[in-house]
Structures are given as structure tokens and as C-alpha cells.
């Protein structure tokens, strides 16, 4: 049997219901080696997102270190999404009390040190605002060619969810997103964007939630309750039967790329003030003549994606 060499990854996020599921997916997948989780403000403040990462680690008894990072965007005022994720950022299930704390090193420094120590090997999976990654790239521009690839959940090929133009993670820190996308244009950093046009194809409807519950495990039940809470906002805002499971597409893309279709294109970030702020402007038809700087996800095999999630989350007790 060929031996599988797991791909080293850093999960950078703002847990968050769907960020939490991304951690569960990555840590149960032998294809991936989670070197650490870095946290950012986003869905709720940094203290809470970091606590939530500790909670998820406790739940699954994992050993990865957790590094808190940015507590605010580079330029614009901080947003948050309690309306989606509740006051704790992880409302719904009973949460275990963490027995281990976070590290003292800043998230951006952990990213820099880890990428420098393993040039060409480390993949970054940001599932929140891009502030930590932008800080790392500004502090240490030498790391850009040493990053294996970045797969980000954020942006949108078409409409936004926080404004008509902008998706939440992009809108939280448009300047950081611009630094990352411009870095990709300038250095060839491999960047994939899972925007709302893709993630809205994967709705955790009651039948899909039931599949997690039917696992009959502690983590399966935890996931089901998380997704039931997460459905609330999506039911009210969009009239959908469940939540769009955005963030776990980043890990799923590394584990099972055949589930997704992507197209290379130029993506620019609107950092102007006004109704287009935070928009990820995607040059689908190459009208600018600019070379692509990102692969943008277009198609999702939603049934395959949920089957993968259920199978992997079923590996926990
Ligand atoms: C993104 O915003 C957050 O609320 C979710 O965790 C996801 O990363 C979707 O717009
Ligand atoms: Ca997130």
C-alpha cells in the first residue's frame, strides 16, 4: 500500500460554526497534518474566537497549538456577526471547558516561522478576514514564494451577504484581502477563493444535519446541534432550509479536489468606501487582459461534500 504523506496546513479562522466544522474535518483527515490553528477577530471578537478554537480542540482531544492573531482590521472599523453565530460565536451545543490555553506567539509570526522552516510545504487555509495573512506577508515578504498555496473562504463571484456587493470575510478587512490578492498577482503565490457563489451550493438542510446525528457519536451530535443553530440566520435571511457550509470547503478542496470546479481569473479587491467596499471583482471573461491571480471556485458536488464531512466526522468518538 502506498504511504500517504499528509499535507502540512495552518487553519486561520474566526470560529464560528463553519470554521469549527473545518477544524473537525481537517483534524480527522489523514491527508492533512494540522500544524496549528491561528485565530482572528471576525464572527465575534478575538478573545471569543480563540476560546472557541480551544473548545473545539478540547472536544476532539487534539494536540495542535493555537495562536491568537489580529484583533481588528488594518484600516476599517471592526465588524462582527453575532446575528449569525450568536453571542459566543459558537452558540447551540454545550461547549466543553478548555483545559489548555493558547500560545503567546502572534498568529502572523507563527505563520512566518512555520513557512520559513518548511519552504514550499505549508498550505494556509484562511476562513475569516485575511488580516493575519496580510500582516505576515508585510512583515516577511520573503515567505510568499515559500507558501505552497492558500485556499481562502471569502469573497463572491456575484452578490455579497453583508452588503449587496461584499461577502463578510472580504468586507471585514478589504485592505488585507487586497494585500493578499496583489501578492498573488506579483509573486505567483497560488491562491484559491471559495466565495459565496460556491458555498451557497452546499446547504446543510435537515436531512444532511440528520446524517451527522445518526452517527450516534458525541462529535456527530455536536456538529448536528451546531448546524441547527447556524440554520436559523439562513432561514430568516434567505428562506433556506439550512446554513451554507462555507468554511469546510477549504479543507475539503485539499482532501477531495474532484468535488469542485475552479476557474483561473484576475480578482481585484475594492478598497474604496461606499456600496462596493469589499467586493471581490472577478474578471470571469478576461476583459481586463490581466493575467489570473486566483482560482475561483465555481461548481460544488454538494452531496459528495456532505458525504465526505459525515464520513470524516464519523471518525471521532
Ligand atoms: C463567512 O463569514 C463567516 O460568518 C463564516 O464563518 C464564513 O467564514 C461567510 O461569509
Ligand atoms: Ca469563518
PDB file of C-alpha atoms and ligand atoms in Angstrom:
ATOM      1  CA  UNK A   1       0.000   0.000   0.000  1.00  0.00           C
ATOM      2  CA  UNK A   2       1.418   3.421  -0.895  1.00  0.00           C
ATOM      3  CA  UNK A   3       2.036   5.543   2.174  1.00  0.00           C
ATOM      4  CA  UNK A   4       0.171   8.823   2.375  1.00  0.00           C
ATOM      5  CA  UNK A   5       2.264  11.869   3.211  1.00  0.00           C
ATOM      6  CA  UNK A   6      -0.085  14.281   4.934  1.00  0.00           C
ATOM      7  CA  UNK A   7      -0.036  17.844   3.672  1.00  0.00           C
ATOM      8  CA  UNK A   8       1.005  20.346   6.367  1.00  0.00           C
ATOM      9  CA  UNK A   9      -1.670  23.003   6.875  1.00  0.00           C
ATOM     10  CA  UNK A  10      -2.358  26.004   9.094  1.00  0.00           C
ATOM     11  CA  UNK A  11      -6.035  26.788   9.690  1.00  0.00           C
ATOM     12  CA  UNK A  12      -6.554  30.526  10.138  1.00  0.00           C
ATOM     13  CA  UNK A  13     -10.073  31.456  11.150  1.00  0.00           C
ATOM     14  CA  UNK A  14     -12.682  33.083  13.370  1.00  0.00           C
ATOM     15  CA  UNK A  15     -14.656  30.159  14.848  1.00  0.00           C
ATOM     16  CA  UNK A  16     -17.563  30.398  14.117  1.00  0.00           C
ATOM     17  CA  UNK A  17     -19.806  27.403  13.376  1.00  0.00           C
ATOM     18  CA  UNK A  18     -18.443  26.652   9.926  1.00  0.00           C
ATOM     19  CA  UNK A  19     -14.834  27.383  10.952  1.00  0.00           C
ATOM     20  CA  UNK A  20     -15.334  24.812  13.737  1.00  0.00           C
ATOM     21  CA  UNK A  21     -16.538  22.215  11.225  1.00  0.00           C
ATOM     22  CA  UNK A  22     -13.471  22.970   9.100  1.00  0.00           C
ATOM     23  CA  UNK A  23     -11.246  22.185  12.091  1.00  0.00           C
ATOM     24  CA  UNK A  24     -13.176  18.943  12.682  1.00  0.00           C
ATOM     25  CA  UNK A  25     -12.798  17.949   9.030  1.00  0.00           C
ATOM     26  CA  UNK A  26      -9.090  18.783   8.807  1.00  0.00           C
ATOM     27  CA  UNK A  27      -8.157  17.032  12.047  1.00  0.00           C
ATOM     28  CA  UNK A  28      -9.970  13.814  11.130  1.00  0.00           C
ATOM     29  CA  UNK A  29      -8.383  13.605   7.676  1.00  0.00           C
ATOM     30  CA  UNK A  30      -5.158  11.648   7.191  1.00  0.00           C
ATOM     31  CA  UNK A  31      -4.455  13.685   4.054  1.00  0.00           C
ATOM     32  CA  UNK A  32      -3.781  16.728   6.241  1.00  0.00           C
ATOM     33  CA  UNK A  33      -1.386  17.481   9.077  1.00  0.00           C
ATOM     34  CA  UNK A  34      -2.721  20.416  11.114  1.00  0.00           C
ATOM     35  CA  UNK A  35       0.393  22.260  12.304  1.00  0.00           C
ATOM     36  CA  UNK A  36      -1.594  24.888  14.157  1.00  0.00           C
ATOM     37  CA  UNK A  37      -4.731  26.982  14.275  1.00  0.00           C
ATOM     38  CA  UNK A  38      -4.399  30.756  14.145  1.00  0.00           C
ATOM     39  CA  UNK A  39      -7.282  32.963  15.149  1.00  0.00           C
ATOM     40  CA  UNK A  40      -8.568  36.359  14.140  1.00  0.00           C
ATOM     41  CA  UNK A  41     -11.418  38.677  15.096  1.00  0.00           C
ATOM     42  CA  UNK A  42     -14.340  38.164  12.725  1.00  0.00           C
ATOM     43  CA  UNK A  43     -17.577  36.441  13.577  1.00  0.00           C
ATOM     44  CA  UNK A  44     -17.020  37.653  17.158  1.00  0.00           C
ATOM     45  CA  UNK A  45     -14.072  39.319  18.901  1.00  0.00           C
ATOM     46  CA  UNK A  46     -10.630  37.707  19.046  1.00  0.00           C
ATOM     47  CA  UNK A  47     -10.930  36.575  22.650  1.00  0.00           C
ATOM     48  CA  UNK A  48     -14.051  34.589  21.831  1.00  0.00           C
ATOM     49  CA  UNK A  49     -12.839  33.147  18.526  1.00  0.00           C
ATOM     50  CA  UNK A  50      -9.683  31.986  20.286  1.00  0.00           C
ATOM     51  CA  UNK A  51     -11.723  30.482  23.119  1.00  0.00           C
ATOM     52  CA  UNK A  52     -13.863  28.695  20.531  1.00  0.00           C
ATOM     53  CA  UNK A  53     -10.780  27.210  18.882  1.00  0.00           C
ATOM     54  CA  UNK A  54      -9.709  25.960  22.330  1.00  0.00           C
ATOM     55  CA  UNK A  55     -13.184  24.475  22.812  1.00  0.00           C
ATOM     56  CA  UNK A  56     -13.052  22.557  19.530  1.00  0.00           C
ATOM     57  CA  UNK A  57      -9.562  21.258  20.319  1.00  0.00           C
ATOM     58  CA  UNK A  58     -10.805  20.112  23.722  1.00  0.00           C
ATOM     59  CA  UNK A  59     -13.822  18.381  22.184  1.00  0.00           C
ATOM     60  CA  UNK A  60     -11.680  16.202  19.952  1.00  0.00           C
ATOM     61  CA  UNK A  61      -8.647  15.889  22.240  1.00  0.00           C
ATOM     62  CA  UNK A  62      -6.359  17.241  19.514  1.00  0.00           C
ATOM     63  CA  UNK A  63      -2.822  18.447  20.142  1.00  0.00           C
ATOM     64  CA  UNK A  64      -2.397  21.336  17.701  1.00  0.00           C
ATOM     65  CA  UNK A  65      -1.245  24.694  19.119  1.00  0.00           C
ATOM     66  CA  UNK A  66      -3.490  27.763  18.870  1.00  0.00           C
ATOM     67  CA  UNK A  67      -2.078  31.227  18.140  1.00  0.00           C
ATOM     68  CA  UNK A  68      -4.239  34.334  18.558  1.00  0.00           C
ATOM     69  CA  UNK A  69      -3.666  37.000  15.932  1.00  0.00           C
ATOM     70  CA  UNK A  70      -5.288  40.222  14.786  1.00  0.00           C
ATOM     71  CA  UNK A  71      -7.968  41.748  16.966  1.00  0.00           C
ATOM     72  CA  UNK A  72      -9.027  44.290  14.338  1.00  0.00           C
ATOM     73  CA  UNK A  73      -8.753  45.084  10.637  1.00  0.00           C
ATOM     74  CA  UNK A  74      -5.857  47.074   9.177  1.00  0.00           C
ATOM     75  CA  UNK A  75      -7.813  50.230   8.365  1.00  0.00           C
ATOM     76  CA  UNK A  76     -11.595  50.000   8.620  1.00  0.00           C
ATOM     77  CA  UNK A  77     -13.667  49.615  11.809  1.00  0.00           C
ATOM     78  CA  UNK A  78     -14.280  46.080  13.087  1.00  0.00           C
ATOM     79  CA  UNK A  79     -17.460  44.217  12.109  1.00  0.00           C
ATOM     80  CA  UNK A  80     -18.885  41.140  13.793  1.00  0.00           C
ATOM     81  CA  UNK A  81     -21.557  38.556  13.073  1.00  0.00           C
ATOM     82  CA  UNK A  82     -23.349  37.684  16.322  1.00  0.00           C
ATOM     83  CA  UNK A  83     -26.544  37.674  14.269  1.00  0.00           C
ATOM     84  CA  UNK A  84     -25.266  34.547  12.510  1.00  0.00           C
ATOM     85  CA  UNK A  85     -23.177  32.796  15.166  1.00  0.00           C
ATOM     86  CA  UNK A  86     -24.719  34.004  18.458  1.00  0.00           C
ATOM     87  CA  UNK A  87     -23.055  35.939  21.283  1.00  0.00           C
ATOM     88  CA  UNK A  88     -20.412  33.282  21.931  1.00  0.00           C
ATOM     89  CA  UNK A  89     -19.660  32.827  18.234  1.00  0.00           C
ATOM     90  CA  UNK A  90     -20.454  29.149  18.710  1.00  0.00           C
ATOM     91  CA  UNK A  91     -23.991  29.198  20.107  1.00  0.00           C
ATOM     92  CA  UNK A  92     -26.029  25.988  20.137  1.00  0.00           C
ATOM     93  CA  UNK A  93     -24.230  22.997  21.635  1.00  0.00           C
ATOM     94  CA  UNK A  94     -22.926  22.590  25.172  1.00  0.00           C
ATOM     95  CA  UNK A  95     -19.279  23.567  24.976  1.00  0.00           C
ATOM     96  CA  UNK A  96     -16.528  21.771  26.898  1.00  0.00           C
ATOM     97  CA  UNK A  97     -14.270  23.845  29.142  1.00  0.00           C
ATOM     98  CA  UNK A  98     -10.776  24.036  27.682  1.00  0.00           C
ATOM     99  CA  UNK A  99      -8.055  22.550  29.857  1.00  0.00           C
ATOM    100  CA  UNK A 100      -5.221  24.039  27.777  1.00  0.00           C
ATOM    101  CA  UNK A 101      -4.635  27.650  26.801  1.00  0.00           C
ATOM    102  CA  UNK A 102      -3.426  29.414  23.675  1.00  0.00           C
ATOM    103  CA  UNK A 103       0.192  30.176  22.791  1.00  0.00           C
ATOM    104  CA  UNK A 104       1.737  33.615  23.285  1.00  0.00           C
ATOM    105  CA  UNK A 105       3.286  33.966  19.825  1.00  0.00           C
ATOM    106  CA  UNK A 106       1.251  36.135  17.436  1.00  0.00           C
ATOM    107  CA  UNK A 107      -0.522  34.262  14.646  1.00  0.00           C
ATOM    108  CA  UNK A 108       1.307  36.198  11.925  1.00  0.00           C
ATOM    109  CA  UNK A 109       4.677  35.303  13.451  1.00  0.00           C
ATOM    110  CA  UNK A 110       3.675  31.626  13.700  1.00  0.00           C
ATOM    111  CA  UNK A 111       2.773  31.665  10.008  1.00  0.00           C
ATOM    112  CA  UNK A 112       6.100  33.320   9.129  1.00  0.00           C
ATOM    113  CA  UNK A 113       8.207  30.970  11.256  1.00  0.00           C
ATOM    114  CA  UNK A 114       6.425  27.851  10.045  1.00  0.00           C
ATOM    115  CA  UNK A 115       6.586  28.740   6.361  1.00  0.00           C
ATOM    116  CA  UNK A 116      10.275  29.674   6.633  1.00  0.00           C
ATOM    117  CA  UNK A 117      11.043  26.422   8.426  1.00  0.00           C
ATOM    118  CA  UNK A 118       9.321  24.332   5.727  1.00  0.00           C
ATOM    119  CA  UNK A 119       9.703  26.225   2.436  1.00  0.00           C
ATOM    120  CA  UNK A 120       7.303  25.066  -0.270  1.00  0.00           C
ATOM    121  CA  UNK A 121       5.397  22.743   2.049  1.00  0.00           C
ATOM    122  CA  UNK A 122       2.844  24.671   4.069  1.00  0.00           C
ATOM    123  CA  UNK A 123      -0.699  25.327   2.846  1.00  0.00           C
ATOM    124  CA  UNK A 124      -2.735  28.056   4.542  1.00  0.00           C
ATOM    125  CA  UNK A 125      -6.497  27.752   4.905  1.00  0.00           C
ATOM    126  CA  UNK A 126      -7.914  31.129   5.955  1.00  0.00           C
ATOM    127  CA  UNK A 127     -11.637  31.061   6.733  1.00  0.00           C
ATOM    128  CA  UNK A 128     -12.039  34.559   8.120  1.00  0.00           C
ATOM    129  CA  UNK A 129     -10.777  38.068   7.381  1.00  0.00           C
ATOM    130  CA  UNK A 130      -7.325  37.974   5.774  1.00  0.00           C
ATOM    131  CA  UNK A 131      -5.663  40.262   8.338  1.00  0.00           C
ATOM    132  CA  UNK A 132      -3.254  37.673   9.812  1.00  0.00           C
ATOM    133  CA  UNK A 133      -2.022  36.599   6.392  1.00  0.00           C
ATOM    134  CA  UNK A 134      -1.650  40.196   5.185  1.00  0.00           C
ATOM    135  CA  UNK A 135       0.350  41.040   8.319  1.00  0.00           C
ATOM    136  CA  UNK A 136       2.589  38.023   7.745  1.00  0.00           C
ATOM    137  CA  UNK A 137       3.189  38.976   4.105  1.00  0.00           C
ATOM    138  CA  UNK A 138       4.008  42.572   5.040  1.00  0.00           C
ATOM    139  CA  UNK A 139       6.305  41.595   7.925  1.00  0.00           C
ATOM    140  CA  UNK A 140       8.079  38.925   5.892  1.00  0.00           C
ATOM    141  CA  UNK A 141       7.659  39.336   2.135  1.00  0.00           C
ATOM    142  CA  UNK A 142      10.163  36.509   1.631  1.00  0.00           C
ATOM    143  CA  UNK A 143       7.530  33.958   2.667  1.00  0.00           C
ATOM    144  CA  UNK A 144       5.280  34.472  -0.398  1.00  0.00           C
ATOM    145  CA  UNK A 145       7.217  32.112  -2.693  1.00  0.00           C
ATOM    146  CA  UNK A 146       7.687  29.677   0.200  1.00  0.00           C
ATOM    147  CA  UNK A 147       3.947  29.154   0.815  1.00  0.00           C
ATOM    148  CA  UNK A 148       2.708  26.056  -1.002  1.00  0.00           C
ATOM    149  CA  UNK A 149      -0.755  27.512  -1.530  1.00  0.00           C
ATOM    150  CA  UNK A 150      -3.566  29.465   0.072  1.00  0.00           C
ATOM    151  CA  UNK A 151      -7.207  28.367  -0.064  1.00  0.00           C
ATOM    152  CA  UNK A 152      -9.474  31.088   1.282  1.00  0.00           C
ATOM    153  CA  UNK A 153     -13.168  31.095   2.053  1.00  0.00           C
ATOM    154  CA  UNK A 154     -14.304  34.584   1.275  1.00  0.00           C
ATOM    155  CA  UNK A 155     -15.495  36.899  -1.428  1.00  0.00           C
ATOM    156  CA  UNK A 156     -18.030  36.179  -4.093  1.00  0.00           C
ATOM    157  CA  UNK A 157     -18.194  35.990  -7.838  1.00  0.00           C
ATOM    158  CA  UNK A 158     -21.565  37.684  -7.721  1.00  0.00           C
ATOM    159  CA  UNK A 159     -23.574  39.015  -4.788  1.00  0.00           C
ATOM    160  CA  UNK A 160     -22.472  39.642  -1.221  1.00  0.00           C
ATOM    161  CA  UNK A 161     -24.022  38.624   2.076  1.00  0.00           C
ATOM    162  CA  UNK A 162     -23.062  41.579   4.278  1.00  0.00           C
ATOM    163  CA  UNK A 163     -23.715  44.239   1.669  1.00  0.00           C
ATOM    164  CA  UNK A 164     -25.152  43.692  -1.801  1.00  0.00           C
ATOM    165  CA  UNK A 165     -21.539  43.766  -3.071  1.00  0.00           C
ATOM    166  CA  UNK A 166     -19.461  42.170  -0.355  1.00  0.00           C
ATOM    167  CA  UNK A 167     -19.071  38.904   1.478  1.00  0.00           C
ATOM    168  CA  UNK A 168     -18.400  39.129   5.241  1.00  0.00           C
ATOM    169  CA  UNK A 169     -14.744  37.969   5.353  1.00  0.00           C
ATOM    170  CA  UNK A 170     -13.792  40.267   2.478  1.00  0.00           C
ATOM    171  CA  UNK A 171     -15.707  43.213   3.887  1.00  0.00           C
ATOM    172  CA  UNK A 172     -14.167  42.813   7.359  1.00  0.00           C
ATOM    173  CA  UNK A 173     -10.759  43.772   6.001  1.00  0.00           C
ATOM    174  CA  UNK A 174     -10.731  44.747   2.323  1.00  0.00           C
ATOM    175  CA  UNK A 175      -7.219  46.176   2.629  1.00  0.00           C
ATOM    176  CA  UNK A 176      -5.867  42.878   3.924  1.00  0.00           C
ATOM    177  CA  UNK A 177      -7.622  40.994   1.134  1.00  0.00           C
ATOM    178  CA  UNK A 178      -6.111  43.399  -1.371  1.00  0.00           C
ATOM    179  CA  UNK A 179      -2.610  42.778   0.002  1.00  0.00           C
ATOM    180  CA  UNK A 180      -3.085  39.020  -0.394  1.00  0.00           C
ATOM    181  CA  UNK A 181      -4.589  39.143  -3.904  1.00  0.00           C
ATOM    182  CA  UNK A 182      -1.984  41.656  -5.094  1.00  0.00           C
ATOM    183  CA  UNK A 183       0.738  39.465  -3.637  1.00  0.00           C
ATOM    184  CA  UNK A 184      -0.636  36.578  -5.695  1.00  0.00           C
ATOM    185  CA  UNK A 185      -0.537  38.760  -8.813  1.00  0.00           C
ATOM    186  CA  UNK A 186       3.007  39.940  -8.114  1.00  0.00           C
ATOM    187  CA  UNK A 187       4.669  36.772  -6.835  1.00  0.00           C
ATOM    188  CA  UNK A 188       2.648  33.918  -8.294  1.00  0.00           C
ATOM    189  CA  UNK A 189       1.503  32.824  -4.816  1.00  0.00           C
ATOM    190  CA  UNK A 190      -1.071  30.102  -5.556  1.00  0.00           C
ATOM    191  CA  UNK A 191      -4.429  31.316  -4.279  1.00  0.00           C
ATOM    192  CA  UNK A 192      -7.877  29.725  -4.470  1.00  0.00           C
ATOM    193  CA  UNK A 193     -11.041  31.559  -3.497  1.00  0.00           C
ATOM    194  CA  UNK A 194     -14.168  29.799  -2.274  1.00  0.00           C
ATOM    195  CA  UNK A 195     -16.711  32.594  -2.484  1.00  0.00           C
ATOM    196  CA  UNK A 196     -20.423  32.639  -1.790  1.00  0.00           C
ATOM    197  CA  UNK A 197     -21.235  31.629  -5.371  1.00  0.00           C
ATOM    198  CA  UNK A 198     -19.683  28.245  -4.470  1.00  0.00           C
ATOM    199  CA  UNK A 199     -20.507  27.898  -0.799  1.00  0.00           C
ATOM    200  CA  UNK A 200     -24.185  28.738  -1.254  1.00  0.00           C
ATOM    201  CA  UNK A 201     -24.438  25.490  -3.229  1.00  0.00           C
ATOM    202  CA  UNK A 202     -23.925  23.431  -0.052  1.00  0.00           C
ATOM    203  CA  UNK A 203     -26.879  23.900   2.275  1.00  0.00           C
ATOM    204  CA  UNK A 204     -26.964  21.891   5.489  1.00  0.00           C
ATOM    205  CA  UNK A 205     -30.667  21.058   5.245  1.00  0.00           C
ATOM    206  CA  UNK A 206     -32.431  18.893   7.872  1.00  0.00           C
ATOM    207  CA  UNK A 207     -31.687  15.626   6.034  1.00  0.00           C
ATOM    208  CA  UNK A 208     -27.979  16.459   5.922  1.00  0.00           C
ATOM    209  CA  UNK A 209     -27.966  17.514   9.568  1.00  0.00           C
ATOM    210  CA  UNK A 210     -29.700  14.237  10.454  1.00  0.00           C
ATOM    211  CA  UNK A 211     -26.819  12.310   8.880  1.00  0.00           C
ATOM    212  CA  UNK A 212     -24.442  13.794  11.475  1.00  0.00           C
ATOM    213  CA  UNK A 213     -26.852  12.964  14.298  1.00  0.00           C
ATOM    214  CA  UNK A 214     -27.278   9.411  13.023  1.00  0.00           C
ATOM    215  CA  UNK A 215     -23.567   8.829  13.526  1.00  0.00           C
ATOM    216  CA  UNK A 216     -24.605   8.352  17.153  1.00  0.00           C
ATOM    217  CA  UNK A 217     -21.361   9.898  18.396  1.00  0.00           C
ATOM    218  CA  UNK A 218     -20.557  12.856  20.651  1.00  0.00           C
ATOM    219  CA  UNK A 219     -18.908  14.837  17.861  1.00  0.00           C
ATOM    220  CA  UNK A 220     -21.638  13.888  15.387  1.00  0.00           C
ATOM    221  CA  UNK A 221     -24.264  15.247  17.786  1.00  0.00           C
ATOM    222  CA  UNK A 222     -22.148  18.370  18.447  1.00  0.00           C
ATOM    223  CA  UNK A 223     -21.976  19.014  14.692  1.00  0.00           C
ATOM    224  CA  UNK A 224     -25.721  18.486  14.255  1.00  0.00           C
ATOM    225  CA  UNK A 225     -26.547  20.971  17.020  1.00  0.00           C
ATOM    226  CA  UNK A 226     -24.057  23.483  15.622  1.00  0.00           C
ATOM    227  CA  UNK A 227     -25.651  23.251  12.205  1.00  0.00           C
ATOM    228  CA  UNK A 228     -29.169  23.554  13.615  1.00  0.00           C
ATOM    229  CA  UNK A 229     -28.254  26.834  15.273  1.00  0.00           C
ATOM    230  CA  UNK A 230     -26.427  28.019  12.133  1.00  0.00           C
ATOM    231  CA  UNK A 231     -29.573  27.314  10.074  1.00  0.00           C
ATOM    232  CA  UNK A 232     -31.521  29.984  11.958  1.00  0.00           C
ATOM    233  CA  UNK A 233     -29.993  33.029  10.292  1.00  0.00           C
ATOM    234  CA  UNK A 234     -30.079  31.421   6.847  1.00  0.00           C
ATOM    235  CA  UNK A 235     -33.761  30.547   7.249  1.00  0.00           C
ATOM    236  CA  UNK A 236     -34.620  34.122   8.201  1.00  0.00           C
ATOM    237  CA  UNK A 237     -32.433  35.928   5.685  1.00  0.00           C
ATOM    238  CA  UNK A 238     -32.628  33.687   2.631  1.00  0.00           C
ATOM    239  CA  UNK A 239     -35.580  31.415   3.316  1.00  0.00           C
ATOM    240  CA  UNK A 240     -33.289  28.382   3.045  1.00  0.00           C
ATOM    241  CA  UNK A 241     -33.710  25.076   4.849  1.00  0.00           C
ATOM    242  CA  UNK A 242     -30.295  25.284   6.455  1.00  0.00           C
ATOM    243  CA  UNK A 243     -26.962  27.073   6.676  1.00  0.00           C
ATOM    244  CA  UNK A 244     -24.465  27.346   3.816  1.00  0.00           C
ATOM    245  CA  UNK A 245     -21.453  25.386   4.983  1.00  0.00           C
ATOM    246  CA  UNK A 246     -18.811  27.833   3.757  1.00  0.00           C
ATOM    247  CA  UNK A 247     -15.532  27.240   5.545  1.00  0.00           C
ATOM    248  CA  UNK A 248     -15.122  23.436   5.362  1.00  0.00           C
ATOM    249  CA  UNK A 249     -14.808  23.722   1.600  1.00  0.00           C
ATOM    250  CA  UNK A 250     -11.223  24.856   2.112  1.00  0.00           C
ATOM    251  CA  UNK A 251     -10.090  21.615   3.764  1.00  0.00           C
ATOM    252  CA  UNK A 252     -12.391  19.554   1.531  1.00  0.00           C
ATOM    253  CA  UNK A 253     -10.730  21.053  -1.535  1.00  0.00           C
ATOM    254  CA  UNK A 254      -7.362  19.691  -0.442  1.00  0.00           C
ATOM    255  CA  UNK A 255      -8.790  16.306   0.523  1.00  0.00           C
ATOM    256  CA  UNK A 256     -11.085  15.752  -2.474  1.00  0.00           C
ATOM    257  CA  UNK A 257     -10.418  18.335  -5.209  1.00  0.00           C
ATOM    258  CA  UNK A 258     -12.601  16.441  -7.695  1.00  0.00           C
ATOM    259  CA  UNK A 259     -15.665  17.652  -5.767  1.00  0.00           C
ATOM    260  CA  UNK A 260     -15.060  21.195  -7.011  1.00  0.00           C
ATOM    261  CA  UNK A 261     -14.628  23.040 -10.291  1.00  0.00           C
ATOM    262  CA  UNK A 262     -12.457  26.166 -10.367  1.00  0.00           C
ATOM    263  CA  UNK A 263     -11.536  28.712 -12.994  1.00  0.00           C
ATOM    264  CA  UNK A 264      -8.423  30.896 -13.068  1.00  0.00           C
ATOM    265  CA  UNK A 265      -9.130  34.604 -13.286  1.00  0.00           C
ATOM    266  CA  UNK A 266      -7.977  38.027 -12.151  1.00  0.00           C
ATOM    267  CA  UNK A 267      -9.545  39.082  -8.871  1.00  0.00           C
ATOM    268  CA  UNK A 268      -9.220  42.612  -7.508  1.00  0.00           C
ATOM    269  CA  UNK A 269     -10.495  43.852  -4.179  1.00  0.00           C
ATOM    270  CA  UNK A 270     -12.458  47.073  -3.952  1.00  0.00           C
ATOM    271  CA  UNK A 271     -10.999  49.122  -1.092  1.00  0.00           C
ATOM    272  CA  UNK A 272     -12.946  52.279  -1.879  1.00  0.00           C
ATOM    273  CA  UNK A 273     -15.542  53.474   0.602  1.00  0.00           C
ATOM    274  CA  UNK A 274     -19.174  53.160  -0.401  1.00  0.00           C
ATOM    275  CA  UNK A 275     -21.543  50.498  -1.650  1.00  0.00           C
ATOM    276  CA  UNK A 276     -18.871  48.424  -3.432  1.00  0.00           C
ATOM    277  CA  UNK A 277     -16.432  48.286  -0.495  1.00  0.00           C
ATOM    278  CA  UNK A 278     -15.002  44.803  -0.040  1.00  0.00           C
ATOM    279  CA  UNK A 279     -16.237  43.499  -3.353  1.00  0.00           C
ATOM    280  CA  UNK A 280     -14.074  40.803  -4.936  1.00  0.00           C
ATOM    281  CA  UNK A 281     -14.146  41.915  -8.562  1.00  0.00           C
ATOM    282  CA  UNK A 282     -13.766  38.762 -10.658  1.00  0.00           C
ATOM    283  CA  UNK A 283     -12.705  39.067 -14.290  1.00  0.00           C
ATOM    284  CA  UNK A 284     -14.541  35.948 -15.456  1.00  0.00           C
ATOM    285  CA  UNK A 285     -14.293  36.763 -19.166  1.00  0.00           C
ATOM    286  CA  UNK A 286     -10.752  38.196 -19.102  1.00  0.00           C
ATOM    287  CA  UNK A 287     -11.969  41.614 -20.184  1.00  0.00           C
ATOM    288  CA  UNK A 288      -9.127  43.403 -18.362  1.00  0.00           C
ATOM    289  CA  UNK A 289      -6.453  41.452 -20.183  1.00  0.00           C
ATOM    290  CA  UNK A 290      -4.731  40.979 -16.824  1.00  0.00           C
ATOM    291  CA  UNK A 291      -3.309  37.538 -16.070  1.00  0.00           C
ATOM    292  CA  UNK A 292      -5.176  35.474 -13.446  1.00  0.00           C
ATOM    293  CA  UNK A 293      -4.103  35.730  -9.813  1.00  0.00           C
ATOM    294  CA  UNK A 294      -6.557  33.217  -8.333  1.00  0.00           C
ATOM    295  CA  UNK A 295      -8.513  30.066  -8.972  1.00  0.00           C
ATOM    296  CA  UNK A 296     -12.134  30.867  -8.202  1.00  0.00           C
ATOM    297  CA  UNK A 297     -14.429  28.001  -7.205  1.00  0.00           C
ATOM    298  CA  UNK A 298     -17.474  27.738  -9.439  1.00  0.00           C
ATOM    299  CA  UNK A 299     -19.013  24.295  -9.017  1.00  0.00           C
ATOM    300  CA  UNK A 300     -19.549  22.081  -5.991  1.00  0.00           C
ATOM    301  CA  UNK A 301     -20.664  18.467  -5.751  1.00  0.00           C
ATOM    302  CA  UNK A 302     -22.739  19.211  -2.654  1.00  0.00           C
ATOM    303  CA  UNK A 303     -23.779  15.600  -1.981  1.00  0.00           C
ATOM    304  CA  UNK A 304     -20.170  14.457  -2.287  1.00  0.00           C
ATOM    305  CA  UNK A 305     -19.049  17.270   0.013  1.00  0.00           C
ATOM    306  CA  UNK A 306     -21.550  16.326   2.732  1.00  0.00           C
ATOM    307  CA  UNK A 307     -20.758  12.623   2.339  1.00  0.00           C
ATOM    308  CA  UNK A 308     -17.085  13.421   2.941  1.00  0.00           C
ATOM    309  CA  UNK A 309     -17.936  15.508   6.002  1.00  0.00           C
ATOM    310  CA  UNK A 310     -20.149  12.833   7.531  1.00  0.00           C
ATOM    311  CA  UNK A 311     -17.609  10.103   6.885  1.00  0.00           C
ATOM    312  CA  UNK A 312     -14.742  12.116   8.399  1.00  0.00           C
ATOM    313  CA  UNK A 313     -16.678  13.452  11.385  1.00  0.00           C
ATOM    314  CA  UNK A 314     -17.812   9.873  11.927  1.00  0.00           C
ATOM    315  CA  UNK A 315     -14.207   9.003  12.729  1.00  0.00           C
ATOM    316  CA  UNK A 316     -14.469  10.799  16.078  1.00  0.00           C
ATOM    317  CA  UNK A 317     -15.966   9.098  19.105  1.00  0.00           C
TER     318      UNK A 317
HETATM  319  C1  LIG B   1     -18.074  33.664   6.168  1.00  0.00           C
HETATM  320  O1  LIG B   1     -18.418  34.583   7.198  1.00  0.00           O
HETATM  321  C2  LIG B   1     -18.470  33.953   8.437  1.00  0.00           C
HETATM  322  O2  LIG B   1     -19.643  34.308   9.131  1.00  0.00           O
HETATM  323  C3  LIG B   1     -18.393  32.468   8.190  1.00  0.00           C
HETATM  324  O3  LIG B   1     -17.666  31.826   9.212  1.00  0.00           O
HETATM  325  C4  LIG B   1     -17.702  32.365   6.859  1.00  0.00           C
HETATM  326  O4  LIG B   1     -16.315  32.298   7.002  1.00  0.00           O
HETATM  327  C5  LIG B   1     -19.222  33.571   5.182  1.00  0.00           C
HETATM  328  O5  LIG B   1     -19.498  34.816   4.627  1.00  0.00           O
HETATM  329 CA1  LIG B   2     -15.274  31.953   9.151  1.00  0.00          CA
END
